[in-house]
mmCIF file of C-alpha atoms in Angstrom:
data_model
loop_
_atom_site.group_PDB
_atom_site.id
_atom_site.type_symbol
_atom_site.label_atom_id
_atom_site.label_comp_id
_atom_site.label_asym_id
_atom_site.label_seq_id
_atom_site.Cartn_x
_atom_site.Cartn_y
_atom_site.Cartn_z
ATOM 1 C CA MET F 1119 2.741 10.731 -6.537
ATOM 2 C CA GLU F 1120 2.344 7.027 -6.966
ATOM 3 C CA GLY F 1121 0.368 4.759 -4.657
ATOM 4 C CA GLU F 1122 1.597 2.808 -1.692
ATOM 5 C CA ALA F 1123 3.533 -0.369 -2.296
ATOM 6 C CA ASP F 1124 1.565 -3.569 -2.459
ATOM 7 C CA ALA F 1125 1.157 -5.395 0.822
ATOM 8 C CA GLU F 1126 3.454 -8.311 -0.049
ATOM 9 C CA GLU F 1127 6.450 -6.933 1.830
ATOM 10 C CA GLU F 1128 4.263 -5.412 4.539
ATOM 11 C CA ALA F 1129 2.643 -8.764 5.241
ATOM 12 C CA ALA F 1130 6.038 -10.337 5.730
ATOM 13 C CA ALA F 1131 6.847 -7.708 8.302
ATOM 14 C CA GLY F 1132 3.506 -7.441 10.048
ATOM 15 C CA GLY F 1133 3.979 -8.768 13.568
ATOM 16 C CA ALA F 1134 2.615 -6.976 16.609
ATOM 17 C CA VAL F 1135 4.799 -4.651 18.679
ATOM 18 C CA ASP F 1136 4.309 -3.725 22.307
ATOM 19 C CA GLU F 1137 3.288 -0.194 23.230
ATOM 20 C CA ALA F 1138 6.365 0.235 25.392
ATOM 21 C CA GLY F 1139 8.701 0.626 22.418
ATOM 22 C CA GLY F 1140 12.437 0.120 22.843
ATOM 23 C CA ALA F 1141 14.281 -3.204 22.711
ATOM 24 C CA GLN F 1142 11.291 -5.441 23.356
ATOM 25 C CA SER F 1143 9.228 -3.745 20.644
ATOM 26 C CA VAL F 1144 11.993 -3.873 18.089
ATOM 27 C CA ALA F 1145 12.670 -7.542 18.780
ATOM 28 C CA ALA F 1146 9.003 -8.335 18.223
ATOM 29 C CA ALA F 1147 8.880 -6.454 14.929
ATOM 30 C CA ASN F 1148 12.174 -7.950 13.790
ATOM 31 C CA ALA F 1149 11.039 -11.494 14.506
ATOM 32 C CA SER F 1150 8.188 -10.976 12.053
ATOM 33 C CA GLY F 1151 10.413 -10.411 9.049
ATOM 34 C CA GLY F 1152 11.815 -6.906 8.672
ATOM 35 C CA ILE F 1153 11.018 -3.355 7.643
ATOM 36 C CA LEU F 1154 9.419 -1.794 4.568
ATOM 37 C CA ILE F 1155 10.568 1.755 3.842
ATOM 38 C CA GLN F 1156 8.789 3.765 1.190
ATOM 39 C CA TRP F 1157 11.427 6.230 0.038
ATOM 40 C CA HIS F 1158 10.190 9.319 -1.785
ATOM 41 C CA ILE F 1159 13.232 10.768 -3.524
ATOM 42 C CA THR F 1160 11.384 13.654 -5.212
ATOM 43 C CA GLU F 1161 8.047 15.434 -5.197
ATOM 44 C CA ARG F 1162 8.452 16.557 -8.790
ATOM 45 C CA CYS F 1163 6.236 14.845 -11.333
ATOM 46 C CA ASN F 1164 5.503 15.104 -15.035
ATOM 47 C CA LEU F 1165 1.780 14.512 -14.402
ATOM 48 C CA ARG F 1166 -0.795 16.223 -12.206
ATOM 49 C CA CYS F 1167 -3.284 13.536 -11.212
ATOM 50 C CA ALA F 1168 -6.709 14.358 -9.835
ATOM 51 C CA HIS F 1169 -6.311 11.986 -6.877
ATOM 52 C CA CYS F 1170 -2.701 12.841 -5.990
ATOM 53 C CA TYR F 1171 -2.062 13.378 -2.273
ATOM 54 C CA GLN F 1172 1.097 15.424 -2.876
ATOM 55 C CA ASP F 1173 1.170 19.102 -1.953
ATOM 56 C CA ALA F 1174 0.591 21.547 -4.791
ATOM 57 C CA SER F 1175 4.215 22.737 -4.957
ATOM 58 C CA PRO F 1176 7.238 20.423 -4.729
ATOM 59 C CA GLY F 1177 9.137 20.804 -1.479
ATOM 60 C CA GLU F 1178 12.814 20.669 -0.599
ATOM 61 C CA GLU F 1179 14.704 17.831 -2.247
ATOM 62 C CA LEU F 1180 18.085 16.335 -1.343
ATOM 63 C CA ASP F 1181 20.838 16.164 -3.907
ATOM 64 C CA TYR F 1182 22.496 12.876 -4.804
ATOM 65 C CA ALA F 1183 24.993 13.129 -1.949
ATOM 66 C CA GLY F 1184 22.064 13.691 0.404
ATOM 67 C CA LEU F 1185 20.321 10.574 -0.883
ATOM 68 C CA LEU F 1186 23.455 8.539 -0.207
ATOM 69 C CA ALA F 1187 23.569 10.017 3.303
ATOM 70 C CA VAL F 1188 19.961 8.876 3.859
ATOM 71 C CA LEU F 1189 20.897 5.438 2.585
ATOM 72 C CA GLY F 1190 23.679 5.339 5.173
ATOM 73 C CA ARG F 1191 21.127 6.166 7.873
ATOM 74 C CA PHE F 1192 18.968 3.279 6.669
ATOM 75 C CA LYS F 1193 21.912 0.909 7.124
ATOM 76 C CA GLU F 1194 22.548 2.221 10.647
ATOM 77 C CA PHE F 1195 18.893 1.666 11.454
ATOM 78 C CA LEU F 1196 18.962 -1.901 10.225
ATOM 79 C CA SER F 1197 22.079 -2.637 12.233
ATOM 80 C CA ALA F 1198 20.409 -1.323 15.394
ATOM 81 C CA PHE F 1199 17.107 -2.956 14.535
ATOM 82 C CA GLY F 1200 18.719 -6.350 14.065
ATOM 83 C CA GLY F 1201 20.982 -6.017 17.093
ATOM 84 C CA ARG F 1202 18.172 -5.723 19.619
ATOM 85 C CA GLY F 1203 16.825 -9.111 20.567
ATOM 86 C CA ASN F 1204 17.879 -10.808 17.345
ATOM 87 C CA PRO F 1205 21.429 -11.895 16.518
ATOM 88 C CA ARG F 1206 20.965 -11.696 12.756
ATOM 89 C CA ARG F 1207 21.094 -8.432 10.870
ATOM 90 C CA SER F 1208 17.718 -7.340 9.542
ATOM 91 C CA ARG F 1209 17.097 -6.659 5.904
ATOM 92 C CA ALA F 1210 14.700 -4.061 4.605
ATOM 93 C CA HIS F 1211 12.686 -3.605 1.472
ATOM 94 C CA LEU F 1212 12.871 -0.139 -0.129
ATOM 95 C CA SER F 1213 10.036 0.970 -2.397
ATOM 96 C CA VAL F 1214 11.562 3.920 -4.240
ATOM 97 C CA THR F 1215 9.089 6.451 -5.580
ATOM 98 C CA GLY F 1216 8.262 10.148 -5.894
ATOM 99 C CA GLY F 1217 6.591 12.235 -7.275
ATOM 100 C CA GLU F 1218 7.877 10.464 -10.333
ATOM 101 C CA PRO F 1219 11.305 8.957 -9.544
ATOM 102 C CA PHE F 1220 12.419 8.742 -13.188
ATOM 103 C CA ILE F 1221 12.275 12.537 -13.380
ATOM 104 C CA ARG F 1222 15.585 12.647 -11.457
ATOM 105 C CA PRO F 1223 18.591 12.292 -13.777
ATOM 106 C CA ASP F 1224 20.514 10.494 -11.000
ATOM 107 C CA PHE F 1225 17.798 7.892 -10.367
ATOM 108 C CA MET F 1226 19.500 5.080 -12.248
ATOM 109 C CA ASP F 1227 22.732 5.821 -10.380
ATOM 110 C CA LEU F 1228 20.863 5.461 -7.102
ATOM 111 C CA LEU F 1229 19.367 2.150 -8.232
ATOM 112 C CA GLN F 1230 22.862 0.949 -9.088
ATOM 113 C CA VAL F 1231 23.948 1.683 -5.509
ATOM 114 C CA LEU F 1232 20.900 -0.126 -4.146
ATOM 115 C CA GLY F 1233 21.769 -3.115 -6.304
ATOM 116 C CA GLU F 1234 25.241 -3.128 -4.781
ATOM 117 C CA ASN F 1235 23.714 -3.241 -1.295
ATOM 118 C CA ARG F 1236 21.381 -6.227 -1.649
ATOM 119 C CA ARG F 1237 22.641 -7.735 1.578
ATOM 120 C CA PHE F 1238 20.878 -4.838 3.291
ATOM 121 C CA PHE F 1239 17.954 -4.125 0.991
ATOM 122 C CA SER F 1240 15.707 -5.495 -1.662
ATOM 123 C CA PHE F 1241 14.203 -2.686 -3.701
ATOM 124 C CA ALA F 1242 11.268 -1.925 -5.979
ATOM 125 C CA ILE F 1243 10.134 1.057 -8.019
ATOM 126 C CA LEU F 1244 6.735 2.781 -7.912
ATOM 127 C CA THR F 1245 6.118 4.874 -11.048
ATOM 128 C CA ASN F 1246 3.458 6.253 -13.360
ATOM 129 C CA GLY F 1247 5.340 4.528 -16.185
ATOM 130 C CA SER F 1248 5.252 7.439 -18.610
ATOM 131 C CA LEU F 1249 9.052 7.914 -18.670
ATOM 132 C CA ILE F 1250 10.000 4.261 -19.184
ATOM 133 C CA ASP F 1251 11.307 3.634 -22.679
ATOM 134 C CA ARG F 1252 13.057 0.597 -24.134
ATOM 135 C CA ALA F 1253 16.502 1.739 -23.005
ATOM 136 C CA ARG F 1254 15.364 2.267 -19.434
ATOM 137 C CA ALA F 1255 13.550 -1.055 -19.387
ATOM 138 C CA SER F 1256 16.751 -2.763 -20.526
ATOM 139 C CA ARG F 1257 18.736 -1.035 -17.802
ATOM 140 C CA LEU F 1258 16.158 -2.025 -15.180
ATOM 141 C CA LYS F 1259 16.506 -5.640 -16.249
ATOM 142 C CA GLU F 1260 20.235 -5.389 -15.437
ATOM 143 C CA LEU F 1261 19.537 -3.797 -12.038
ATOM 144 C CA LYS F 1262 17.050 -6.533 -11.063
ATOM 145 C CA PRO F 1263 14.464 -4.750 -8.865
ATOM 146 C CA SER F 1264 12.102 -7.022 -6.938
ATOM 147 C CA PHE F 1265 9.292 -5.515 -8.998
ATOM 148 C CA VAL F 1266 8.205 -2.362 -10.793
ATOM 149 C CA GLN F 1267 4.745 -1.071 -9.913
ATOM 150 C CA VAL F 1268 2.897 1.034 -12.494
ATOM 151 C CA SER F 1269 -0.325 2.958 -11.843
ATOM 152 C CA LEU F 1270 -3.358 2.387 -14.064
ATOM 153 C CA ASP F 1271 -6.700 3.884 -13.057
ATOM 154 C CA GLY F 1272 -9.177 2.684 -15.666
ATOM 155 C CA GLY F 1273 -9.645 2.377 -19.392
ATOM 156 C CA ARG F 1274 -8.121 4.921 -21.759
ATOM 157 C CA SER F 1275 -10.685 7.711 -21.329
ATOM 158 C CA THR F 1276 -10.896 7.406 -17.546
ATOM 159 C CA HIS F 1277 -7.151 7.089 -16.995
ATOM 160 C CA ASP F 1278 -6.438 10.057 -19.282
ATOM 161 C CA SER F 1279 -9.111 12.175 -17.577
ATOM 162 C CA LEU F 1280 -7.420 11.528 -14.213
ATOM 163 C CA ARG F 1281 -3.761 11.732 -15.270
ATOM 164 C CA GLY F 1282 -3.664 13.702 -18.521
ATOM 165 C CA PRO F 1283 -4.199 13.092 -22.254
ATOM 166 C CA GLY F 1284 -1.984 10.383 -23.714
ATOM 167 C CA SER F 1285 -0.932 8.976 -20.338
ATOM 168 C CA PHE F 1286 -2.826 5.689 -20.812
ATOM 169 C CA ASP F 1287 -0.892 4.745 -23.940
ATOM 170 C CA LYS F 1288 2.443 5.637 -22.303
ATOM 171 C CA THR F 1289 1.580 3.564 -19.222
ATOM 172 C CA VAL F 1290 0.532 0.516 -21.228
ATOM 173 C CA SER F 1291 3.658 0.823 -23.381
ATOM 174 C CA ALA F 1292 5.826 0.868 -20.239
ATOM 175 C CA ILE F 1293 4.104 -2.229 -18.869
ATOM 176 C CA ARG F 1294 4.654 -4.073 -22.141
ATOM 177 C CA LEU F 1295 8.359 -3.180 -22.143
ATOM 178 C CA LEU F 1296 8.819 -4.281 -18.523
ATOM 179 C CA VAL F 1297 7.050 -7.605 -19.058
ATOM 180 C CA GLU F 1298 9.005 -8.146 -22.270
ATOM 181 C CA LYS F 1299 12.211 -7.799 -20.231
ATOM 182 C CA ASN F 1300 10.921 -10.358 -17.706
ATOM 183 C CA ILE F 1301 10.779 -7.739 -14.955
ATOM 184 C CA ARG F 1302 8.169 -8.609 -12.349
ATOM 185 C CA THR F 1303 5.480 -5.976 -12.917
ATOM 186 C CA PHE F 1304 2.511 -4.902 -10.797
ATOM 187 C CA ILE F 1305 -0.434 -2.682 -11.706
ATOM 188 C CA SER F 1306 -1.739 -0.394 -8.969
ATOM 189 C CA PHE F 1307 -5.325 0.931 -9.130
ATOM 190 C CA THR F 1308 -6.589 3.791 -6.925
ATOM 191 C CA ALA F 1309 -10.337 3.415 -6.430
ATOM 192 C CA HIS F 1310 -12.757 6.310 -5.960
ATOM 193 C CA GLY F 1311 -16.264 7.247 -6.930
ATOM 194 C CA ASP F 1312 -15.300 8.178 -10.491
ATOM 195 C CA ASN F 1313 -13.541 4.969 -11.499
ATOM 196 C CA TYR F 1314 -14.152 2.013 -9.149
ATOM 197 C CA LEU F 1315 -16.538 0.323 -11.602
ATOM 198 C CA GLU F 1316 -13.650 0.062 -14.079
ATOM 199 C CA PHE F 1317 -11.510 -2.235 -11.963
ATOM 200 C CA PRO F 1318 -12.531 -5.293 -14.050
ATOM 201 C CA VAL F 1319 -11.259 -3.414 -17.130
ATOM 202 C CA VAL F 1320 -7.885 -2.870 -15.471
ATOM 203 C CA ALA F 1321 -7.752 -6.477 -14.271
ATOM 204 C CA ASP F 1322 -8.394 -7.639 -17.833
ATOM 205 C CA ILE F 1323 -5.652 -5.331 -19.167
ATOM 206 C CA GLY F 1324 -3.281 -6.749 -16.565
ATOM 207 C CA ARG F 1325 -4.036 -10.290 -17.653
ATOM 208 C CA ARG F 1326 -3.610 -9.483 -21.332
ATOM 209 C CA LEU F 1327 -0.284 -7.779 -20.611
ATOM 210 C CA LYS F 1328 0.729 -10.736 -18.372
ATOM 211 C CA VAL F 1329 1.663 -8.696 -15.312
ATOM 212 C CA ALA F 1330 2.363 -10.566 -12.076
ATOM 213 C CA ARG F 1331 -0.233 -8.759 -9.986
ATOM 214 C CA VAL F 1332 -3.066 -6.260 -10.111
ATOM 215 C CA TRP F 1333 -4.011 -4.734 -6.790
ATOM 216 C CA ALA F 1334 -6.018 -1.753 -5.598
ATOM 217 C CA ASP F 1335 -6.504 0.547 -2.682
ATOM 218 C CA ARG F 1336 -9.044 3.238 -1.937
ATOM 219 C CA PHE F 1337 -8.467 6.907 -2.635
ATOM 220 C CA VAL F 1338 -7.372 8.882 0.436
ATOM 221 C CA PRO F 1339 -8.381 12.576 0.280
ATOM 222 C CA PRO F 1340 -6.059 15.349 1.486
ATOM 223 C CA ALA F 1341 -5.898 15.360 5.261
ATOM 224 C CA ALA F 1342 -7.228 18.296 7.246
ATOM 225 C CA GLY F 1343 -4.551 20.985 7.411
ATOM 226 C CA SER F 1344 -2.698 19.645 4.360
ATOM 227 C CA ALA F 1345 -1.299 22.119 1.860
ATOM 228 C CA ARG F 1346 -2.916 19.972 -0.814
ATOM 229 C CA LYS F 1347 -6.558 21.036 -0.873
ATOM 230 C CA SER F 1348 -9.535 19.370 -2.475
ATOM 231 C CA ASP F 1349 -10.778 21.057 -5.653
ATOM 232 C CA ASP F 1350 -13.187 20.409 -8.515
ATOM 233 C CA ARG F 1351 -10.917 17.634 -9.864
ATOM 234 C CA THR F 1352 -10.663 15.800 -6.548
ATOM 235 C CA PRO F 1353 -12.496 12.447 -6.789
ATOM 236 C CA THR F 1354 -15.174 11.400 -4.342
ATOM 237 C CA LEU F 1355 -14.464 8.970 -1.532
ATOM 238 C CA LEU F 1356 -16.109 5.560 -1.723
ATOM 239 C CA SER F 1357 -19.128 5.145 0.540
ATOM 240 C CA PRO F 1358 -19.544 1.899 2.532
ATOM 241 C CA ARG F 1359 -21.961 0.686 -0.165
ATOM 242 C CA GLU F 1360 -19.490 1.524 -2.937
ATOM 243 C CA THR F 1361 -16.640 -0.006 -0.934
ATOM 244 C CA PHE F 1362 -18.580 -3.263 -0.613
ATOM 245 C CA ASP F 1363 -19.455 -3.255 -4.316
ATOM 246 C CA PHE F 1364 -15.868 -2.435 -5.292
ATOM 247 C CA PHE F 1365 -14.437 -5.289 -3.229
ATOM 248 C CA SER F 1366 -17.038 -7.603 -4.773
ATOM 249 C CA LEU F 1367 -15.886 -6.536 -8.236
ATOM 250 C CA MET F 1368 -12.293 -7.255 -7.237
ATOM 251 C CA HIS F 1369 -13.243 -10.689 -5.959
ATOM 252 C CA GLU F 1370 -15.208 -11.518 -9.097
ATOM 253 C CA ALA F 1371 -12.322 -10.313 -11.276
ATOM 254 C CA GLY F 1372 -9.964 -12.571 -9.370
ATOM 255 C CA ASN F 1373 -12.151 -15.636 -9.868
ATOM 256 C CA SER F 1374 -13.655 -15.088 -13.301
ATOM 257 C CA LYS F 1375 -10.685 -15.995 -15.493
ATOM 258 C CA THR F 1376 -8.479 -18.045 -13.208
ATOM 259 C CA ARG F 1377 -6.883 -20.906 -15.108
ATOM 260 C CA ARG F 1378 -6.576 -23.535 -12.436
ATOM 261 C CA TRP F 1379 -4.449 -25.774 -14.645
ATOM 262 C CA LEU F 1380 -1.714 -23.111 -14.878
ATOM 263 C CA PRO F 1381 0.916 -22.681 -12.124
ATOM 264 C CA ARG F 1382 0.131 -19.624 -10.004
ATOM 265 C CA ARG F 1383 3.429 -17.991 -10.922
ATOM 266 C CA LYS F 1384 2.272 -17.858 -14.547
ATOM 267 C CA GLN F 1385 -1.067 -16.222 -13.769
ATOM 268 C CA THR F 1386 -1.936 -12.631 -12.999
ATOM 269 C CA GLU F 1387 -2.866 -12.410 -9.329
ATOM 270 C CA ILE F 1388 -5.762 -10.133 -8.393
ATOM 271 C CA ALA F 1389 -4.554 -9.319 -4.901
ATOM 272 C CA MET F 1390 -6.887 -8.363 -2.056
ATOM 273 C CA HIS F 1391 -4.477 -7.571 0.766
ATOM 274 C CA ARG F 1392 -5.406 -4.022 1.791
ATOM 275 C CA GLY F 1393 -7.655 -2.523 4.437
ATOM 276 C CA LEU F 1394 -11.039 -4.312 4.777
ATOM 277 C CA GLN F 1395 -10.613 -6.283 1.539
ATOM 278 C CA PHE F 1396 -10.496 -9.569 3.446
ATOM 279 C CA LEU F 1397 -14.173 -9.051 4.316
ATOM 280 C CA VAL F 1398 -15.027 -9.987 0.724
ATOM 281 C CA GLY F 1399 -11.881 -11.635 -0.607
ATOM 282 C CA GLY F 1400 -11.329 -13.907 2.383
ATOM 283 C CA GLY F 1401 -7.929 -14.896 3.705
ATOM 284 C CA THR F 1402 -6.036 -13.528 6.664
ATOM 285 C CA PRO F 1403 -7.307 -10.099 7.746
ATOM 286 C CA TYR F 1404 -5.059 -7.243 6.666
ATOM 287 C CA ARG F 1405 -3.828 -4.955 9.423
ATOM 288 C CA CYS F 1406 -2.299 -1.536 8.793
ATOM 289 C CA THR F 1407 1.433 -1.728 9.576
ATOM 290 C CA ALA F 1408 2.192 2.009 9.464
ATOM 291 C CA GLY F 1409 4.673 2.863 12.196
ATOM 292 C CA GLN F 1410 5.389 -0.787 12.892
ATOM 293 C CA SER F 1411 6.991 -2.399 9.878
ATOM 294 C CA LEU F 1412 6.215 0.429 7.450
ATOM 295 C CA LEU F 1413 7.850 3.873 7.421
ATOM 296 C CA ALA F 1414 7.898 6.600 4.779
ATOM 297 C CA VAL F 1415 10.872 8.888 4.203
ATOM 298 C CA LEU F 1416 10.324 12.071 2.202
ATOM 299 C CA PRO F 1417 12.674 13.854 -0.221
ATOM 300 C CA ASN F 1418 14.002 16.125 2.541
ATOM 301 C CA GLY F 1419 14.521 13.267 5.033
ATOM 302 C CA ASP F 1420 11.319 13.768 7.030
ATOM 303 C CA VAL F 1421 9.825 10.554 8.416
ATOM 304 C CA TYR F 1422 6.088 9.722 8.368
ATOM 305 C CA PRO F 1423 4.294 6.581 9.545
ATOM 306 C CA CYS F 1424 3.184 6.298 5.899
ATOM 307 C CA ARG F 1425 2.987 8.819 3.088
ATOM 308 C CA ARG F 1426 -0.783 8.978 3.249
ATOM 309 C CA MET F 1427 -0.638 9.811 6.961
ATOM 310 C CA PRO F 1428 1.273 13.105 6.676
ATOM 311 C CA VAL F 1429 2.421 13.458 10.279
ATOM 312 C CA LYS F 1430 6.102 14.225 10.710
ATOM 313 C CA VAL F 1431 7.665 12.114 13.466
ATOM 314 C CA GLY F 1432 11.287 13.135 12.827
ATOM 315 C CA ASN F 1433 13.973 13.663 10.201
ATOM 316 C CA VAL F 1434 16.437 10.915 9.348
ATOM 317 C CA LEU F 1435 19.282 13.429 8.826
ATOM 318 C CA GLN F 1436 18.669 15.102 12.171
ATOM 319 C CA SER F 1437 18.062 12.086 14.419
ATOM 320 C CA PRO F 1438 18.947 8.387 14.148
ATOM 321 C CA LEU F 1439 16.071 6.500 12.561
ATOM 322 C CA MET F 1440 16.245 3.951 15.363
ATOM 323 C CA GLU F 1441 15.629 6.738 17.876
ATOM 324 C CA ILE F 1442 12.684 8.056 15.866
ATOM 325 C CA TYR F 1443 11.217 4.578 15.523
ATOM 326 C CA ALA F 1444 11.546 3.678 19.204
ATOM 327 C CA GLU F 1445 10.682 7.026 20.799
ATOM 328 C CA SER F 1446 7.984 8.637 18.642
ATOM 329 C CA ALA F 1447 4.738 8.732 20.620
ATOM 330 C CA LEU F 1448 2.652 8.300 17.446
ATOM 331 C CA LEU F 1449 4.664 5.338 16.173
ATOM 332 C CA ARG F 1450 4.464 3.671 19.566
ATOM 333 C CA ALA F 1451 0.689 4.220 19.639
ATOM 334 C CA LEU F 1452 0.351 2.731 16.161
ATOM 335 C CA ARG F 1453 2.254 -0.324 17.406
ATOM 336 C CA ASP F 1454 -0.059 -0.794 20.386
ATOM 337 C CA ARG F 1455 -1.811 -4.073 19.658
ATOM 338 C CA ASP F 1456 -4.536 -3.347 22.208
ATOM 339 C CA ARG F 1457 -5.551 0.026 20.802
ATOM 340 C CA VAL F 1458 -8.820 -0.495 18.956
ATOM 341 C CA CYS F 1459 -11.470 2.148 18.322
ATOM 342 C CA GLU F 1460 -14.634 1.943 20.377
ATOM 343 C CA GLU F 1461 -16.865 1.144 17.381
ATOM 344 C CA CYS F 1462 -14.794 -1.963 16.604
ATOM 345 C CA ARG F 1463 -14.531 -3.514 20.040
ATOM 346 C CA GLY F 1464 -17.386 -5.954 19.580
ATOM 347 C CA CYS F 1465 -16.262 -7.100 16.145
ATOM 348 C CA PHE F 1466 -14.813 -10.588 15.676
ATOM 349 C CA PHE F 1467 -12.007 -9.123 13.533
ATOM 350 C CA ALA F 1468 -11.097 -6.275 15.903
ATOM 351 C CA ASN F 1469 -7.720 -7.584 17.057
ATOM 352 C CA ASP F 1470 -6.642 -8.486 13.529
ATOM 353 C CA CYS F 1471 -8.044 -5.603 11.487
ATOM 354 C CA ARG F 1472 -7.712 -2.941 14.234
ATOM 355 C CA GLY F 1473 -9.988 -0.440 12.553
ATOM 356 C CA GLY F 1474 -9.101 -0.776 8.864
ATOM 357 C CA SER F 1475 -7.226 1.905 6.947
ATOM 358 C CA LYS F 1476 -5.627 4.287 9.457
ATOM 359 C CA CYS F 1477 -4.542 6.817 6.826
ATOM 360 C CA LEU F 1478 -8.124 7.083 5.580
ATOM 361 C CA SER F 1479 -9.416 7.544 9.119
ATOM 362 C CA TYR F 1480 -6.791 10.213 9.725
ATOM 363 C CA ALA F 1481 -7.620 12.058 6.506
ATOM 364 C CA LEU F 1482 -11.301 12.358 7.406
ATOM 365 C CA THR F 1483 -11.162 12.819 11.181
ATOM 366 C CA GLY F 1484 -7.612 13.765 12.133
ATOM 367 C CA ASP F 1485 -7.517 10.593 14.253
ATOM 368 C CA PRO F 1486 -5.757 7.511 12.832
ATOM 369 C CA PHE F 1487 -7.465 5.371 15.471
ATOM 370 C CA ALA F 1488 -10.996 6.209 14.343
ATOM 371 C CA LEU F 1489 -13.172 3.689 12.492
ATOM 372 C CA ASP F 1490 -12.409 3.184 8.805
ATOM 373 C CA PRO F 1491 -15.199 5.186 7.077
ATOM 374 C CA GLY F 1492 -15.675 2.415 4.507
ATOM 375 C CA CYS F 1493 -16.442 -0.331 7.008
ATOM 376 C CA TRP F 1494 -19.980 -1.697 6.883
ATOM 377 C CA LEU F 1495 -19.742 -3.778 10.083
ATOM 378 C CA SER F 1496 -20.020 -0.784 12.391
ATOM 379 C CA GLY F 1497 -21.688 2.592 12.349
ATOM 380 C CA SER F 1498 -24.801 3.229 10.269
ATOM 381 C CA ALA F 1499 -24.458 0.576 7.531
ATOM 382 C CA LYS F 1500 -26.437 -2.148 9.306
ATOM 383 C CA ASP F 1501 -28.513 -3.152 6.281
ATOM 384 C CA LEU F 1502 -25.325 -3.617 4.306
ATOM 385 C CA ALA F 1503 -23.837 -5.652 7.148
ATOM 386 C CA ARG F 1504 -26.836 -7.967 7.097
ATOM 387 C CA GLU F 1505 -26.470 -8.363 3.324
ATOM 388 C CA TRP F 1506 -22.779 -9.233 3.768
ATOM 389 C CA MET F 1507 -23.554 -11.859 6.410
ATOM 390 C CA LYS F 1508 -26.079 -13.563 4.130
ATOM 391 C CA GLY F 1509 -23.518 -13.920 1.359
ATOM 392 C CA PRO F 1510 -21.476 -17.027 0.544
ATOM 393 C CA LEU F 1511 -18.091 -15.476 1.361
ATOM 394 C CA LEU F 1512 -18.260 -15.404 5.146
ATOM 395 C CA SER F 1513 -17.117 -19.005 5.421
ATOM 396 C CA LYS F 1514 -13.984 -18.363 3.336
ATOM 397 C CA HIS F 1515 -12.023 -16.537 6.055
ATOM 398 C CA SER F 1516 -9.035 -18.547 7.211
ATOM 399 C CA CYS F 1517 -9.205 -16.761 10.563
ATOM 400 C CA CYS F 1518 -12.783 -17.889 11.059
ATOM 401 C CA ALA F 1519 -12.920 -21.611 10.321
ATOM 402 C CA THR F 1520 -16.086 -21.954 12.395
ATOM 403 C CA ALA F 1521 -17.719 -18.889 10.880
ATOM 404 C CA SER F 1522 -20.952 -20.729 10.155
ATOM 405 C CA GLN F 1523 -21.248 -21.559 13.863
ATOM 406 C CA ARG F 1524 -20.227 -18.087 15.020
ATOM 407 C CA LEU F 1525 -22.462 -15.930 12.895
ATOM 408 C CA ARG F 1526 -22.660 -12.446 14.275
ATOM 409 C CA VAL F 1527 -25.839 -10.410 14.028
ATOM 410 C CA PHE F 1528 -26.725 -6.854 14.911
ATOM 411 C CA CYS F 1529 -28.840 -6.711 18.035
ATOM 412 C CA ASN F 1530 -29.955 -3.506 19.752
ATOM 413 C CA GLY F 1531 -27.237 -1.461 18.067
ATOM 414 C CA GLY F 1532 -24.320 -3.785 18.843
ATOM 415 C CA TRP F 1533 -22.761 -7.125 17.997
ATOM 416 C CA LYS F 1534 -24.028 -10.314 19.540
ATOM 417 C CA TRP F 1535 -22.697 -13.840 19.141
ATOM 418 C CA ARG F 1536 -24.917 -16.659 17.975
ATOM 419 C CA ILE F 1537 -23.114 -19.962 18.652
#
């Protein structure tokens, strides 16, 4: 199962939504830009990756007619979503994935239908890349996806150890073919204790292959109660120290080979737009949009806030998606802009970050509103927090223009302002 979509579409749809749900909530979300739906059309895959969050055995899967029925439900949702508080019809972005989506023989037919419905949807593909040959790359060029995202988790030996022998060469070949066809291509990197030091290697590969973007997110272990259990192959979660070091590597990789004389569109972006990454990379703080502008739909039509938060909130073939979105207690709680975990309440970034990665918190504690376990600004990582505050990056946050005047320090176990 491939990683989440990059935050580009999420950021465009990331406005706050009131806890009350209903028309007012939908209008607020709509005003911010639209909806991102990650659509898992299969759980089957030709690889068995060590860090996969998919259950051990593939579940029920809709046939092609069922997929078209789900697509019809998406259109109904967008019509309702756009009709409440906003006269224009909303558009959505669909990130189509699996499992491995290319394993379905009808996948290209589905993409053709999506291409015929661009007034409703833009679409992208999330894949491991191993099934993309020259013929498929040529067909994708005709279908014009917004981008194709391919997973790469290290150099050859590391990637093959995580995804299977020979997978690195197949992935790199797919990336070359996509770039050759002028298809906007992203590389996705899943960071954990076994591979995070290799991000600069992947960033360098991305630059050499001339992809549009390399981005990364942290490994999320199987949630408590999941059918997918941890085993000897399951990677280790990054500690706060490793999280800090990993983000620093990302930041250095983004700055080390930037060619300032080239237009940005011709450079490979090293994107830092996921949970907590703004603490090192700067920029606007990322806020998890699961349940607000991000929904995941599984191969059987079940709806989750996001795929890495495996909590069923409904089924799109059994209830209107608008009803699920507006009435689900969990989705409404995730949209509550005032709901911040206790450990974060004194933090300057609390209202923007709102606790970091909610799927990671859920996986470890069963509570999506708990503190992100990688955060070094709360909890027990005080020495690391002091190190972070002494660094040169604090002043780079666009949300904190007066950061040098508002330096926060730990005092008696909590945050204290120094003006």
